[in-house]
Short mmCIF file of C-alpha atoms and ligand atoms in Angstrom, two decimals:
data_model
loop_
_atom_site.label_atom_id
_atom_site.label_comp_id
_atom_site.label_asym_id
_atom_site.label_seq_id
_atom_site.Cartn_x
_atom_site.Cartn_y
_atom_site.Cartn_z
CA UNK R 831 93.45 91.95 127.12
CA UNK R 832 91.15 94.10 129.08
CA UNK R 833 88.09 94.15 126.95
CA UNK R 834 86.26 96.48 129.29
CA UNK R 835 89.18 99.07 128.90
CA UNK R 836 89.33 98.72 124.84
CA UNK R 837 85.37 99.28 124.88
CA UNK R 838 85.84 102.60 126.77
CA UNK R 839 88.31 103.87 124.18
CA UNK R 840 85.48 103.43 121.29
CA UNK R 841 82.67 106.33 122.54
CA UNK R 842 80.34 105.22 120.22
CA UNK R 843 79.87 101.78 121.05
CA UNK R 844 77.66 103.44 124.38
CA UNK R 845 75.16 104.15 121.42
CA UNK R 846 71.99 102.93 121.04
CA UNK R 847 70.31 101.76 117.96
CA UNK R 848 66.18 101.32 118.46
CA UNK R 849 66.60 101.64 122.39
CA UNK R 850 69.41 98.69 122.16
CA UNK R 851 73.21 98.92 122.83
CA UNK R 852 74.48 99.07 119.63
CA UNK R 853 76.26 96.07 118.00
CA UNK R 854 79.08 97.09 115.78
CA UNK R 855 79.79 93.91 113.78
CA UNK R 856 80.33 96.38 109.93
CA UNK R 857 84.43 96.26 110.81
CA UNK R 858 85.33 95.35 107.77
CA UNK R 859 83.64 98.18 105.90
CA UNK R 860 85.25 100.69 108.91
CA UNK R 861 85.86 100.29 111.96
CA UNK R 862 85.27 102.67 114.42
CA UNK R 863 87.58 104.76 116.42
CA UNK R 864 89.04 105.39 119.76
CA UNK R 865 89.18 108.60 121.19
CA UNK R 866 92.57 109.21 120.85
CA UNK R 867 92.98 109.36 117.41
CA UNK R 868 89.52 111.60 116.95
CA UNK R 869 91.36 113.81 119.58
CA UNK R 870 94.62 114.26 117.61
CA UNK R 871 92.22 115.61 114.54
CA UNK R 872 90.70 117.90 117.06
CA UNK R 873 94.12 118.98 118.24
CA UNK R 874 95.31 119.66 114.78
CA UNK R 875 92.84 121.72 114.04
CA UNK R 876 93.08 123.82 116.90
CA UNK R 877 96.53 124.06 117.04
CA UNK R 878 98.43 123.00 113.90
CA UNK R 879 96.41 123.77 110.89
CA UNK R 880 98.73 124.73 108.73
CA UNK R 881 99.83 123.54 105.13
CA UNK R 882 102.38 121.14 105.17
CA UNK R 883 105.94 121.47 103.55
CA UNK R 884 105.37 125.11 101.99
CA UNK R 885 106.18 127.39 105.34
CA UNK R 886 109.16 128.56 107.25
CA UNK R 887 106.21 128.95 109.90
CA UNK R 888 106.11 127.25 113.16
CA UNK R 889 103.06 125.80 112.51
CA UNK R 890 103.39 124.96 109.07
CA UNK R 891 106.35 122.94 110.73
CA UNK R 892 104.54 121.77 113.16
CA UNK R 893 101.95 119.88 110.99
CA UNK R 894 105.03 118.61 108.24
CA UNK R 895 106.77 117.13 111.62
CA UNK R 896 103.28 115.41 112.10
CA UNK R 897 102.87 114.25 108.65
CA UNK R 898 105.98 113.09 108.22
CA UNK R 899 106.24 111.22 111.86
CA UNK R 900 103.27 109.37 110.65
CA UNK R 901 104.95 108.29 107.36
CA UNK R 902 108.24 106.74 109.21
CA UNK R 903 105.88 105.34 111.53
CA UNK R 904 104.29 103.45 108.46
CA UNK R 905 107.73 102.69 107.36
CA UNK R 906 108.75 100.60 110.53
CA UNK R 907 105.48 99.15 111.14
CA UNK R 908 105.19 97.72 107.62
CA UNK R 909 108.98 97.06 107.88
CA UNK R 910 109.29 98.96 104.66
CA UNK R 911 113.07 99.99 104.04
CA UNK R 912 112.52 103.50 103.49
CA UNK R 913 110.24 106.64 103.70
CA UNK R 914 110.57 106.61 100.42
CA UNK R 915 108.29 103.89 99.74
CA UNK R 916 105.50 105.14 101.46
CA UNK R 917 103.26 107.54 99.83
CA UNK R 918 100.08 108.81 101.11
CA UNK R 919 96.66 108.40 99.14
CA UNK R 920 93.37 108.84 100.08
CA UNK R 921 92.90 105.46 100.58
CA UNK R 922 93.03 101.69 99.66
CA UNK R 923 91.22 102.46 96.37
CA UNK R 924 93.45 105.33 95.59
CA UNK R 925 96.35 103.41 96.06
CA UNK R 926 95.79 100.81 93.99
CA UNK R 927 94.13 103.34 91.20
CA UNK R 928 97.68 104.94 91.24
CA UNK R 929 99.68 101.98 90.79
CA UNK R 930 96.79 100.96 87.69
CA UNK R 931 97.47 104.56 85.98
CA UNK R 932 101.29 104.97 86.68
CA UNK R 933 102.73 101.13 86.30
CA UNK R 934 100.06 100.48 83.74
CA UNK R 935 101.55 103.16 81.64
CA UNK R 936 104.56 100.83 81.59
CA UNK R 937 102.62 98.10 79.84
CA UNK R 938 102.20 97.77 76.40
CA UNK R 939 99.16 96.21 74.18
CA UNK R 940 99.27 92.20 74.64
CA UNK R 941 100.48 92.40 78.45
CA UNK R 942 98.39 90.51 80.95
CA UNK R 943 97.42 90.67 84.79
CA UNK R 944 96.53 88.40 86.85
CA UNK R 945 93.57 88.96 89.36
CA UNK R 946 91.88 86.51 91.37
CA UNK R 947 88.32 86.07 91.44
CA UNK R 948 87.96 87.18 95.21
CA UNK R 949 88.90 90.28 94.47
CA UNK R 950 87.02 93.93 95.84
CA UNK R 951 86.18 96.06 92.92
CA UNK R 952 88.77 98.21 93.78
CA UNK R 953 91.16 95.80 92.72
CA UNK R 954 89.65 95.29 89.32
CA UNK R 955 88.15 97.93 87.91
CA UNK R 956 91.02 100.11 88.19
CA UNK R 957 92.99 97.41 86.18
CA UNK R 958 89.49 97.17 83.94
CA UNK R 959 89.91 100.90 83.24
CA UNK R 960 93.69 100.81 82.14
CA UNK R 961 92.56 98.05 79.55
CA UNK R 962 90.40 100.64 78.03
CA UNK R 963 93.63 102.62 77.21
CA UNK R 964 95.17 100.01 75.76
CA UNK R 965 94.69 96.51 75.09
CA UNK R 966 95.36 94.59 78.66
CA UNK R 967 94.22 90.72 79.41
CA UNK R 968 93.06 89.88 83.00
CA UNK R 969 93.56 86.41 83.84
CA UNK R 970 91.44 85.24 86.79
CA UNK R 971 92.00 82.85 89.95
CA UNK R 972 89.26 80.65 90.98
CA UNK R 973 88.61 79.61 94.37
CA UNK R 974 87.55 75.97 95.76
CA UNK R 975 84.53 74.77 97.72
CA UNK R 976 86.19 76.08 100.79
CA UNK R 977 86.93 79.62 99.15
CA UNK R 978 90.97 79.27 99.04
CA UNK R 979 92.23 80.42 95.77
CA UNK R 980 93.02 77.51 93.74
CA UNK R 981 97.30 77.75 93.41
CA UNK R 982 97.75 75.02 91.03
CA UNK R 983 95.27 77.96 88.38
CA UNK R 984 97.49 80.60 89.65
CA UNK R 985 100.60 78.51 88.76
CA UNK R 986 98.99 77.53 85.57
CA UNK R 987 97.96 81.67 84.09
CA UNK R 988 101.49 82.91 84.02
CA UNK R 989 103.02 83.07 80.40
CA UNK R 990 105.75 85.56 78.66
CA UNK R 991 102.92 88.47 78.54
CA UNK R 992 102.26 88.40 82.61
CA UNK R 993 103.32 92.17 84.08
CA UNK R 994 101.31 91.72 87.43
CA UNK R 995 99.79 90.04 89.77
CA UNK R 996 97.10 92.22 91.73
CA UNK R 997 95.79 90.10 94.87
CA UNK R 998 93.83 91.09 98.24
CA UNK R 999 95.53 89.76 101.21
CA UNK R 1000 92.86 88.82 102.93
CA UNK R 1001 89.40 89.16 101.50
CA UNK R 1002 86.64 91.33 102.66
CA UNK R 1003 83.90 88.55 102.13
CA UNK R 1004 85.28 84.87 102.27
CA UNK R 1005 88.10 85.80 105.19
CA UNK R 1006 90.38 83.74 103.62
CA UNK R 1007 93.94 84.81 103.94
CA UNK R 1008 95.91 84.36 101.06
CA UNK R 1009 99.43 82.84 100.46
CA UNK R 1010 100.68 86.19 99.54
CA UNK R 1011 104.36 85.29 100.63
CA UNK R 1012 104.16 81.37 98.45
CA UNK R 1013 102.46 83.61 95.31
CA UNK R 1014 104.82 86.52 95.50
CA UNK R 1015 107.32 83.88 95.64
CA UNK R 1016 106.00 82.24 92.40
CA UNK R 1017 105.72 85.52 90.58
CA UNK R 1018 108.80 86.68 91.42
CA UNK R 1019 110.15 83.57 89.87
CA UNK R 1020 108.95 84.29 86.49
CA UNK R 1021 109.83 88.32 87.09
CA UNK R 1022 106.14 89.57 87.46
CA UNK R 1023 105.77 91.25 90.27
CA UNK R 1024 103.01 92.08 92.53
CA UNK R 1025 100.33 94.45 93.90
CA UNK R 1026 98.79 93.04 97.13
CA UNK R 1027 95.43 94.64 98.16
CA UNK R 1028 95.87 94.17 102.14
CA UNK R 1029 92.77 96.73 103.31
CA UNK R 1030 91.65 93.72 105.05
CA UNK R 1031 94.99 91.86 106.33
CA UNK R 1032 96.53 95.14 107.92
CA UNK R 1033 94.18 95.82 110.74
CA UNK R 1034 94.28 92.07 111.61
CA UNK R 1035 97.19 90.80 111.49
CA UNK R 1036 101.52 91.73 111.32
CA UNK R 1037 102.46 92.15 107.66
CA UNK R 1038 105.75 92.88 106.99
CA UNK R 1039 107.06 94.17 103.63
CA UNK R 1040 110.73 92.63 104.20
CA UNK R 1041 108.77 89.15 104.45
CA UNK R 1042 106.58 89.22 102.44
CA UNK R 1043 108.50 90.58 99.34
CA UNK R 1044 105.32 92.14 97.49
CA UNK R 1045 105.78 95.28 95.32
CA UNK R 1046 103.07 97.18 95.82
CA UNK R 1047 101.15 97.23 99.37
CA UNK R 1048 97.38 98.97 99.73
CA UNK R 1049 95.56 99.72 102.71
CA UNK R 1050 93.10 102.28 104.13
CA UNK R 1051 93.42 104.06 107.88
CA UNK R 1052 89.75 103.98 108.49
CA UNK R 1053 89.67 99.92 108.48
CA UNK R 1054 92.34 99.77 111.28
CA UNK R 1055 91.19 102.96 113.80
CA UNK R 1056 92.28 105.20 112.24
CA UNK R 1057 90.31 108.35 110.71
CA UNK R 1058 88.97 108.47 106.80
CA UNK R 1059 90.17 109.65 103.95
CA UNK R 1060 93.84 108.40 104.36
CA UNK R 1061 95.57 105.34 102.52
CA UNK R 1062 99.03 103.53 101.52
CA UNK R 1063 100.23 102.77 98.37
CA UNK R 1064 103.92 100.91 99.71
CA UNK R 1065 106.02 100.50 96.46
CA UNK R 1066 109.34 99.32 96.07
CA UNK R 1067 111.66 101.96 95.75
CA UNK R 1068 113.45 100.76 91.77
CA UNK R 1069 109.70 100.38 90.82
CA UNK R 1070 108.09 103.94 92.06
CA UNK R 1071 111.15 105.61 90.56
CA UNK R 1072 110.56 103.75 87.27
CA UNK R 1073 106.99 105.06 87.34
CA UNK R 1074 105.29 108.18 85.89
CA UNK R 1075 103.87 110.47 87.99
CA UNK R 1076 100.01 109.77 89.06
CA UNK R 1077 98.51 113.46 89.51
CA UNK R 1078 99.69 116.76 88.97
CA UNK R 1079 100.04 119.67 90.98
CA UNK R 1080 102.08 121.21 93.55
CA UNK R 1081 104.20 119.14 96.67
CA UNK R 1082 105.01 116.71 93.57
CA UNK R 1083 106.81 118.91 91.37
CA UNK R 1084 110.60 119.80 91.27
CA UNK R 1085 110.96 122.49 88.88
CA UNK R 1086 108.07 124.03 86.69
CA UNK R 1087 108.16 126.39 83.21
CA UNK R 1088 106.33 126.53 79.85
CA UNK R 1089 108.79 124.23 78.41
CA UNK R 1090 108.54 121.79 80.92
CA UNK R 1091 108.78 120.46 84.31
CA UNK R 1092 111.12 118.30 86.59
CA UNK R 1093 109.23 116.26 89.83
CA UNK R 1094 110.18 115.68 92.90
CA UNK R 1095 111.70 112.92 94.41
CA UNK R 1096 110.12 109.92 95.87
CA UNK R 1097 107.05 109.89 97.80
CA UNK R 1098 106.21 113.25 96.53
CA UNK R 1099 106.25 112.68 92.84
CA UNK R 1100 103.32 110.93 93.74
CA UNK R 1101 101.42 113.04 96.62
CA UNK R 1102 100.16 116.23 93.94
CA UNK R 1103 98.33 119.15 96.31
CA UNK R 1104 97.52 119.51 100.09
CA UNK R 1105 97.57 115.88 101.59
CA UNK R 1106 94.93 115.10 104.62
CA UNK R 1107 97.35 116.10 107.08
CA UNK R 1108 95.04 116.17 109.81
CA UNK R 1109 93.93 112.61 109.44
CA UNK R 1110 97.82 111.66 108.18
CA UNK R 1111 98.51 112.96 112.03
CA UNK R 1112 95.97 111.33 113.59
CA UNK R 1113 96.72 108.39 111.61
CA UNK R 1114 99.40 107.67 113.85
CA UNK R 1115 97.49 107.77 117.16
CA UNK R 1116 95.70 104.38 115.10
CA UNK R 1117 99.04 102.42 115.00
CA UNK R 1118 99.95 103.56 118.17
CA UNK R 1119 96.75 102.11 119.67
CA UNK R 1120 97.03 98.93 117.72
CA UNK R 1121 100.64 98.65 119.17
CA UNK R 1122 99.36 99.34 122.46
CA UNK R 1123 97.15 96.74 122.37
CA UNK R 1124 99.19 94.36 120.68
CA UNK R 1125 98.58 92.63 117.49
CA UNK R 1126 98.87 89.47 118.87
CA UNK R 1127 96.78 89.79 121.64
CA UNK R 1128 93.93 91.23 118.61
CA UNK R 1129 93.85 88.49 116.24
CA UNK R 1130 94.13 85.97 118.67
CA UNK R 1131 90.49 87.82 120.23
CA UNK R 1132 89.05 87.90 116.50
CA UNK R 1133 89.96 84.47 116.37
CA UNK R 1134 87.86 83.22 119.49
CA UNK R 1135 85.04 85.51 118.48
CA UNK R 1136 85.05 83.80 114.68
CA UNK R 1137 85.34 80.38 116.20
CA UNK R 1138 82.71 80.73 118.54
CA UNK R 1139 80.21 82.77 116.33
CA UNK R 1140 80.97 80.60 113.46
CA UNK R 1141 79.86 77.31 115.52
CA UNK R 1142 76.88 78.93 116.96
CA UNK R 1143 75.69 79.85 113.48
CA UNK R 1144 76.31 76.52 112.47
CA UNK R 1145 74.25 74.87 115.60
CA UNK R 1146 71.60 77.18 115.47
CA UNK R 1147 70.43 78.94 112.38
CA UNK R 1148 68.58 75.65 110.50
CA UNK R 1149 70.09 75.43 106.69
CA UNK R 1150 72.03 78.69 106.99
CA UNK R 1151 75.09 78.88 104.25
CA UNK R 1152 78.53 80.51 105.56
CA UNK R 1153 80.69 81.60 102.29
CA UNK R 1154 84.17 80.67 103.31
CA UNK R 1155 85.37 78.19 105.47
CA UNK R 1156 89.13 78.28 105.14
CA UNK R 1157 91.25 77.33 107.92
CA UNK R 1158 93.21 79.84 107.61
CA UNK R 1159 90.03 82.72 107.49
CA UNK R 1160 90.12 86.23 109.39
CA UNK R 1161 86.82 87.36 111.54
CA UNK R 1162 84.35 87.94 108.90
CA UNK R 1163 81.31 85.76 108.52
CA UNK R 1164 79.72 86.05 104.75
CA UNK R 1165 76.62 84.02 104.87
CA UNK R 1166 72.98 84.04 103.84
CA UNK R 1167 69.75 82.00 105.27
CA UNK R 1168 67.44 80.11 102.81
CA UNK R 1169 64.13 81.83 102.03
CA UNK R 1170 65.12 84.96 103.20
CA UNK R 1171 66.81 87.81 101.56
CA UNK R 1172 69.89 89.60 102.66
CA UNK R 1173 68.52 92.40 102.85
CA UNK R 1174 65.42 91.08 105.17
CA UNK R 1175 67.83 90.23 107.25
CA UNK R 1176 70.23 93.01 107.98
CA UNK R 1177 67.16 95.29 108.26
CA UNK R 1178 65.54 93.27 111.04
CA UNK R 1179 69.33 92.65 113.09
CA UNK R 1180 69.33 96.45 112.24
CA UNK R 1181 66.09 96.99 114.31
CA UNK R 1182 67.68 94.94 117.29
CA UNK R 1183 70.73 96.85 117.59
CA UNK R 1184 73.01 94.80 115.35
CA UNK R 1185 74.85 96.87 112.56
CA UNK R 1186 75.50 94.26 109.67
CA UNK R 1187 76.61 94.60 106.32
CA UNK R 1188 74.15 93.14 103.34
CA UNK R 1189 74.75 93.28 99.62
CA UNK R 1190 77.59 92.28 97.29
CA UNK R 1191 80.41 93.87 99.20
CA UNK R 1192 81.59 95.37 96.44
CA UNK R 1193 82.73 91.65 94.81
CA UNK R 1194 79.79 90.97 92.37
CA UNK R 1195 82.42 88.78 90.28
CA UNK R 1196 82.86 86.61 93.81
CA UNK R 1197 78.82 87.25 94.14
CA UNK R 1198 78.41 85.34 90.65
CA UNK R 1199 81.05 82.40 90.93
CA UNK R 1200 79.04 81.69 94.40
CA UNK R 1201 76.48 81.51 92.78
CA UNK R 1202 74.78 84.57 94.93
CA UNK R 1203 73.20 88.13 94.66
CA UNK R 1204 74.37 89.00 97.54
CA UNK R 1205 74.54 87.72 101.67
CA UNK R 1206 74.40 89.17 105.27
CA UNK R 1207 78.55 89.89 106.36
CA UNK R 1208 79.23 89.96 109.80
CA UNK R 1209 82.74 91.27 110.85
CA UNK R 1210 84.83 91.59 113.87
CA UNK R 1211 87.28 94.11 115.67
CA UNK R 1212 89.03 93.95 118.71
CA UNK R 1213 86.18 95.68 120.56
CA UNK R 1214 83.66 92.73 120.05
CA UNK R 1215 82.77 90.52 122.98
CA UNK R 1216 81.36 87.02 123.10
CA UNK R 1217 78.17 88.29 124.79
CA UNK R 1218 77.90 90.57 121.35
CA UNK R 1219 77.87 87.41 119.48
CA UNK R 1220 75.46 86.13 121.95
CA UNK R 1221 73.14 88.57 121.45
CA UNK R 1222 73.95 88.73 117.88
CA UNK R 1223 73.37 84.79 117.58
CA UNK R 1224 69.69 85.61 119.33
CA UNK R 1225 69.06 88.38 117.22
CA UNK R 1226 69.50 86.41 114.13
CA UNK R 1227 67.56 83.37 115.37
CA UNK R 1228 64.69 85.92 116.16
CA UNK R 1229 64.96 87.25 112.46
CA UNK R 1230 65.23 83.62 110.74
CA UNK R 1231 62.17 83.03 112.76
CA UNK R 1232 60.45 85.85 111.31
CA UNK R 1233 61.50 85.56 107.71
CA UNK R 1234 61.24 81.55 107.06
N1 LIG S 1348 89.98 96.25 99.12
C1 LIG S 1348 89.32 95.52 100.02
C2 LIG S 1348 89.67 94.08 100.20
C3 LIG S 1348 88.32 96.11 100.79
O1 LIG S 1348 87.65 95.38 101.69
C4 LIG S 1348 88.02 97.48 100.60
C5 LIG S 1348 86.94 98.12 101.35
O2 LIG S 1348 86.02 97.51 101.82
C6 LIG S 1348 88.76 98.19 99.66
C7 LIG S 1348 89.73 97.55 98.94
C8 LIG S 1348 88.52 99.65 99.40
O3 LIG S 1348 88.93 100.40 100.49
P1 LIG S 1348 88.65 101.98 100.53
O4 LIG S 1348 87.19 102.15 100.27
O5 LIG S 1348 89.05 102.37 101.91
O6 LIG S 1348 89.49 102.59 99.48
#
């Protein structure tokens, strides 16, 4: 992999921050993006801008030949089996709203879901917000010491009221990657089936929907390259047909009168008004970059960069506390240093050039069971270089000297 060539795709890592050469280590928040993809949006806009699927308009072709390139581009890369699975949201967070308001409306009073305590809000309150409208249990995983969900609990929360099982992939804070295909595998044995929340597994490693047999799939463009405000909701073709519509509006409708109205087939029941076609277009330049890279090659990188960072930490911050240590953990290191708040110390890596995220990463349920308000989350994309966690390593030393 030629790092030096990946680091001249990304135009904004030759920014400074406070005179320094910016550190990007907030990848699992976004990412940021090479210039081919930020040049597709600028090419749409100049020369396809056009509403998708409503003109007999070479442009307006132009731009549904983009859109839906990007979709069956989706399809193969998640080794879904058809276009038909793949609908278009605005993001991880719509996706999984969605699949909360249009599966949940196949539930009844008394059913149950199970979530697991690592989950991002996003997979929770959307599930939280369907049990207002009617009567829904939640059943939570707990993790162990390590921050690996405890499977024996999993096994132990199914019963005859289970509908789903909603689970992140990979999570955003601990890095641990889940047994998606051994849990889908359990569920599926008592008939639940399952939503996987994979905004974190997707720009990191191969998922693939024909192996891993989940349900539902969520993830969010701007995590893996690509541009915002564009998402996947993957669905299983007998399930999204089962479903009621999510939003209406027009693209998702068949037939409309007074009396009533018929929708359109699958995925546009569910994609109601103008999609983000641009960033759906550009979208694609993202995979294609990942592919040109190879996924491989990237998580074997992350890997040496988590390793590495992970021992120096370790070595050289006295006392510090890493939140998950699973062996089997993607490049993000949660972790906070005694005597000094979060906060403190984001601000001060901040002022030396290092971005870092600090809070509760959107997991205050995780936040409590640790025990925690929040921590200092330091994340890693195929751009990142050993000498950034060199300088990263320094720049933390300097600020546990300051704050302890
Ligand atoms: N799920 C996980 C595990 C995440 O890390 C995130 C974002 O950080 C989300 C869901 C929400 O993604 P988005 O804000 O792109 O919808």
């Amino acid at each position: 992999m030629d790092i030096e060539k990946i680091r001249s795709d990304f135009p904004i890592l030759e920014r400074k921050v406070y005179g320094r050469p910016l550190i990007y280590l907030d990848n699992t928040a976004t990412s940021q993006t090479p210039r081919r993809v930020v040049d597709e949006v600028v090419s749409m806009y100049y020369n396809a801008k056009a509403n998708v699927h409503r003109g007999v308009h070479t442009l307006s072709q132009e731009a549904t030949e983009a859109q839906e390139a990007t979709r069956e581009m989706i399809r193969a890369w998640i080794g879904a089996e058809s276009v038909e699975e793949v609908i278009f949201t605005r993001g991880t967070t719509e996706a999984i709203n969605l699949a909360a308001s249009s599966y949940g409306q196949l539930m009844e009073n008394g059913d149950e879901i199970i979530l697991t305590v690592m989950e991002h809000h996003s997979n929770i309150v959307p599930w939280q917000l369907l049990g207002m409208r009617k009567r829904i249990m939640l059943r939570v995983v707990p993790i162990n010491k390590v921050g690996e969900l405890d499977l024996e609990a999993y096994r132990s929360l199914f019963n005859d009221r289970t509908r789903l099982v909603a689970v992140c992939h990979v999570s955003n804070v601990l890095g641990t990657v889940n047994p998606i295909k051994e849990m889908v595998a359990e569920a599926h044995s008592r008939g639940v089936p399952v939503l996987v929340d994979g905004a974190q597994a997707v720009p990191h490693m191969r998922v693939d929907m024909r192996d891993l047999d989940a349900d539902f799939y969520a993830f969010s463009a701007h995590k893996m390259y690509g541009p915002t405000g564009v998402g996947i909701l993957y669905g299983k073709k007998h399930l999204l047909k089962m479903m009621p519509p999510y939003q209406g509006g027009g693209e998702m409708i068949d037939h409309v009168s007074f009396e009533g109205t018929t929708f359109a087939d699958l995925p546009y029941k569910f994609e109601a008004g103008t999609p983000d076609y641009v960033d759906i277009a550009a979208f694609r330049r993202a995979i294609e970059y990942i592919q040109g890279v190879g996924m491989d090659d990237i998580a074997a990188h992350e890997e040496d960069l988590l390793r590495y960072a992970t021992e120096r930490m370790l070595a050289e911050i006295p006392g510090i506390e890493i939140y998950g240590m699973a062996p089997y953990k993607s490049a993000v290191i949660s972790f906070n240093i005694p005597g000094a708040h979060h906060y403190d110390v984001g601000m001060l890596l901040d002022k030396q050039g290092v971005a870092v995220r600090t809070g509760h990463h959107c997991a205050q349920p995780l936040m409590h069971a640790l025990g925690i308000e929040g921590c200092v989350r330091a994340s890693f994309a195929v751009y990142n270089t050993l000498a950034e966690v060199d300088a990263f390593i320094t720049a933390l030393s300097r600020a546990a000297a300051m704050l302890t």
